[in-house]
XYZ file of C-alpha atoms in Angstrom:
307
model
C 2.005 8.238 13.919
C -1.851 7.989 14.568
C -2.572 8.745 18.190
C -5.794 7.394 19.736
C -6.332 4.585 16.751
C -7.643 1.265 17.685
C -6.008 -1.858 16.838
C -6.621 -3.148 13.120
C -9.789 -5.118 12.771
C -7.701 -7.916 11.768
C -5.616 -7.772 14.386
C -8.289 -7.273 17.099
C -10.421 -10.557 15.548
C -7.069 -12.533 15.691
C -6.553 -11.797 19.437
C -10.061 -12.253 20.513
C -10.004 -15.913 18.794
C -6.830 -16.791 20.603
C -7.870 -14.931 23.654
C -4.681 -13.016 24.092
C -4.251 -9.564 25.427
C -2.682 -6.779 23.667
C 0.179 -4.822 25.343
C 0.441 -1.407 24.735
C 4.047 0.538 24.900
C 5.482 -2.875 26.528
C 8.987 -1.992 27.681
C 10.629 -5.079 26.813
C 9.649 -7.504 23.913
C 11.236 -10.989 23.834
C 10.724 -13.463 21.438
C 12.269 -16.171 18.892
C 11.451 -13.908 16.203
C 10.169 -9.877 16.655
C 9.111 -8.250 13.610
C 8.684 -4.391 13.802
C 6.416 -2.681 11.099
C 6.850 0.024 9.006
C 10.110 2.145 10.341
C 8.832 5.436 9.232
C 6.479 5.641 12.225
C 9.557 6.481 14.301
C 9.936 10.107 12.153
C 8.415 11.848 14.949
C 10.713 10.263 17.562
C 14.259 11.043 19.287
C 14.079 7.720 20.793
C 12.494 4.515 21.208
C 12.057 3.802 24.659
C 11.661 -0.291 24.573
C 14.122 -3.211 24.804
C 14.093 -5.912 22.062
C 15.587 -9.228 22.704
C 15.283 -11.677 20.065
C 17.606 -13.822 17.567
C 16.014 -12.374 14.603
C 14.809 -8.769 14.253
C 12.553 -8.268 11.464
C 11.820 -4.636 10.094
C 9.040 -4.492 7.331
C 9.597 -1.560 5.227
C 5.862 -0.501 4.339
C 6.984 3.016 3.314
C 9.505 3.462 0.263
C 12.888 4.716 1.312
C 13.396 7.236 -1.578
C 10.826 9.028 -3.242
C 11.066 9.263 -7.009
C 14.033 11.625 -8.006
C 16.038 9.964 -5.385
C 15.324 12.195 -1.995
C 14.877 10.400 1.044
C 11.184 9.504 2.044
C 11.956 10.444 5.841
C 15.313 9.791 7.851
C 15.690 6.563 7.463
C 19.251 6.169 9.188
C 17.670 7.894 12.284
C 14.681 5.535 12.379
C 16.927 2.417 11.677
C 19.311 3.550 14.242
C 16.584 3.826 17.250
C 15.550 0.295 16.540
C 19.339 -0.796 16.147
C 20.329 0.917 19.622
C 17.491 -0.499 21.350
C 17.810 -4.210 20.403
C 19.933 -7.012 21.195
C 19.642 -9.325 17.961
C 22.147 -11.835 16.336
C 20.258 -11.252 12.868
C 18.488 -8.119 11.721
C 16.499 -7.843 8.382
C 14.828 -5.410 6.404
C 11.668 -6.885 4.521
C 11.002 -5.041 1.406
C 6.978 -5.438 0.489
C 7.147 -5.047 -3.264
C 9.596 -4.697 -6.295
C 9.459 -0.922 -6.144
C 9.796 -0.422 -2.008
C 12.903 -3.296 -2.237
C 14.719 -0.873 -5.373
C 14.528 2.298 -2.795
C 15.769 0.045 0.028
C 18.681 -1.104 -2.267
C 19.462 2.522 -3.821
C 19.388 3.755 -0.329
C 21.987 1.558 1.066
C 23.936 2.296 -1.852
C 24.399 5.779 -0.052
C 25.492 4.139 3.474
C 28.887 3.600 4.609
C 28.068 1.115 6.990
C 24.917 -1.579 6.886
C 26.694 -4.847 7.595
C 24.710 -5.211 10.655
C 21.056 -5.116 8.236
C 20.449 -7.712 5.481
C 17.661 -7.491 3.226
C 15.333 -10.329 2.755
C 15.208 -12.329 -0.711
C 11.473 -12.268 -0.862
C 9.219 -9.577 -0.543
C 7.119 -9.252 2.371
C 3.066 -8.465 1.287
C 0.110 -7.112 2.555
C -2.799 -9.896 2.775
C -5.541 -9.250 0.226
C -8.470 -11.078 2.013
C -11.407 -8.965 0.055
C -14.631 -10.678 -1.159
C -14.262 -10.675 -4.998
C -17.542 -9.395 -6.327
C -18.444 -9.955 -10.097
C -17.434 -7.218 -12.631
C -20.579 -5.709 -14.774
C -21.669 -7.086 -18.229
C -21.655 -3.949 -19.850
C -19.203 -1.359 -18.125
C -20.067 2.248 -18.559
C -17.665 5.415 -18.740
C -17.934 5.584 -14.922
C -14.641 6.722 -13.468
C -13.005 7.376 -9.932
C -10.261 7.393 -7.234
C -10.102 6.711 -4.088
C -7.077 7.434 -1.419
C -6.226 9.349 1.852
C -6.735 13.217 1.051
C -2.560 13.971 0.935
C -1.692 15.934 -1.764
C 1.045 13.312 -2.602
C -1.650 10.786 -3.061
C -2.810 13.241 -6.311
C -0.850 14.178 -9.900
C -0.773 17.108 -11.422
C -3.882 19.086 -12.696
C -3.386 18.255 -16.172
C -3.277 14.660 -15.590
C -6.327 14.490 -13.208
C -8.163 16.520 -16.005
C -7.022 13.819 -18.918
C -8.097 11.005 -16.406
C -11.255 12.393 -15.454
C -12.826 14.415 -18.433
C -15.790 16.199 -18.995
C -17.078 13.419 -21.597
C -17.254 10.790 -19.055
C -20.419 9.765 -17.520
C -19.220 9.970 -13.955
C -15.918 11.097 -12.336
C -16.152 9.805 -8.378
C -13.469 11.083 -6.504
C -13.333 9.605 -2.869
C -11.004 11.561 -0.450
C -10.695 14.658 -2.624
C -10.720 17.191 0.313
C -8.078 19.747 -0.994
C -10.717 20.099 -3.926
C -13.866 20.457 -2.174
C -13.268 24.336 -1.812
C -10.890 24.766 -4.777
C -12.985 27.006 -7.408
C -10.299 25.701 -9.976
C -11.675 22.232 -9.359
C -13.877 21.344 -12.490
C -17.508 21.372 -12.024
C -17.742 17.419 -13.616
C -16.284 15.848 -10.993
C -18.237 14.713 -8.000
C -16.081 14.967 -4.772
C -16.441 13.546 -1.762
C -14.498 13.671 1.319
C -11.985 11.181 2.970
C -14.474 8.441 4.586
C -17.436 10.207 3.868
C -19.154 7.675 2.404
C -18.496 3.988 2.610
C -15.822 2.373 0.464
C -18.751 -0.168 -0.989
C -20.955 2.817 -1.997
C -17.919 4.381 -3.623
C -17.225 1.123 -5.673
C -21.116 1.132 -6.724
C -20.586 4.320 -8.935
C -17.849 3.045 -10.836
C -16.419 0.676 -13.433
C -13.002 1.990 -13.551
C -10.667 2.817 -10.708
C -7.858 5.247 -11.868
C -4.857 5.881 -9.929
C -1.872 8.294 -10.153
C 0.216 10.278 -7.520
C 2.485 13.209 -7.157
C 5.574 12.963 -9.048
C 7.657 13.062 -5.954
C 5.380 10.345 -4.402
C 4.961 6.446 -5.244
C 3.006 4.047 -3.421
C 5.166 0.843 -2.126
C 2.005 -0.989 -2.482
C -0.988 0.876 -2.816
C -3.361 -1.683 -1.267
C -6.770 0.444 -2.541
C -5.587 -0.930 -6.151
C -6.120 -4.666 -4.759
C -9.529 -3.672 -2.892
C -10.644 -2.257 -6.477
C -9.989 -5.429 -8.103
C -11.726 -7.361 -5.863
C -14.680 -5.165 -6.188
C -15.000 -6.127 -9.995
C -13.368 -2.745 -11.108
C -10.730 -2.541 -14.252
C -8.085 -0.984 -12.396
C -5.304 1.401 -14.295
C -2.224 2.906 -12.272
C 1.303 3.827 -13.279
C 3.607 1.106 -14.405
C 6.206 0.862 -10.997
C 2.968 1.151 -8.749
C 0.930 -1.728 -11.042
C 4.111 -4.104 -10.789
C 3.467 -4.978 -7.229
C 0.183 -6.825 -8.732
C 1.579 -9.306 -10.855
C -0.786 -8.409 -13.656
C -3.830 -7.383 -11.629
C -3.652 -3.571 -12.046
C -3.213 -2.438 -15.658
C -0.110 -0.126 -16.326
C -0.486 3.265 -18.144
C 0.232 6.576 -18.216
C -2.515 9.494 -17.856
C -2.659 10.288 -21.544
C -3.738 6.566 -22.137
C -6.309 6.178 -19.635
C -9.419 7.792 -22.308
C -8.142 5.438 -25.011
C -8.153 2.130 -22.440
C -11.223 2.861 -21.132
C -13.053 3.512 -24.569
C -11.686 0.110 -25.647
C -13.220 -1.739 -22.857
C -16.560 0.122 -23.065
C -16.475 -1.076 -26.918
C -15.645 -4.690 -25.906
C -17.074 -5.713 -22.796
C -16.369 -9.400 -22.928
C -12.725 -8.231 -22.690
C -13.286 -5.884 -19.831
C -15.076 -9.163 -17.831
C -12.279 -11.390 -18.762
C -9.449 -8.880 -17.759
C -11.080 -8.407 -14.007
C -11.760 -12.091 -13.929
C -7.934 -13.012 -14.287
C -7.175 -9.842 -12.221
C -8.891 -11.376 -9.583
C -7.133 -14.405 -9.987
C -4.081 -12.954 -9.675
C -4.966 -11.713 -6.144
C -4.300 -15.364 -5.031
C -0.872 -14.582 -4.789
C -1.860 -12.026 -1.919
C -3.969 -14.466 -0.060
C -3.731 -15.310 3.542
C -2.699 -18.846 2.780
C -0.149 -17.506 0.461
C 1.198 -15.197 3.161
C 1.146 -18.120 5.462
C 3.405 -20.760 3.066
C 6.020 -17.590 2.504
C 6.308 -16.993 6.096
C 6.833 -20.547 7.013
C 9.371 -20.920 4.315
C 11.182 -17.538 5.411
C 11.168 -18.496 9.002
C 11.335 -22.439 8.890
C 14.938 -22.443 10.377
C 13.894 -20.668 13.178
C 10.584 -22.196 14.036
C 12.171 -25.453 13.818
C 14.555 -24.561 16.624
C 11.614 -23.232 18.609
C 9.571 -26.586 18.737
């Protein structure tokens, strides 16, 4: 999907620590367990030129199969079909990464006639959130922000943007706001930064509240940037479906409710601080150790057979 990219820093660090070479474009992959991340990466391909040989093939569904309203987010059947055609596996499993992601998989499956070759994992896979935890401020100000990639699907309707980032706020910081930079209709009280034009750390220093809503035709399957905001000590607000992935760490609300929520926390700084500290504790369910425990539980049989 992203040509010319280097490996993720965490992957490269692990490879270096274990003295392992990264094999690009392998023609054959054989292992006791093979994990294929994000089948939507095949959306721009007609075939998958690789042979996968494994007792258990796990496909982690990082993107939702359906958009709000029921339309397919990508050609799911074709992408899974390519994986199936090139794999020799006794068991094929789809792994949702959140409750909402799981719901879209289940709804998509209802439209399919033959999916008996794919099972769905009983527990959710998840992104590992291993961010340094920063202290929340003692006295929050009405400094609001949002951060995302610049795609239009990442932004709600203009009326909701204006409700969330009003003129009376002390600051409205929008990182990843490339589409608004040259738009004459963009409110003057928005402080706009193109994607990656400043560091995420610098962005978080400018805000006390992270507000994140998306277009009505799009919903995050996980929304890792929200966990990042919580770890940075920011009160984080999103829609109920997106917030549900974080076990209470993200406050669920509608755009109409955002202003009242922010004003209530500014008036009660101790509650603001307590809410963020509790949210940071909730992130522990997405820690590396929590993931290792879940991984070992899921694959206990396979790993015991491989010993």
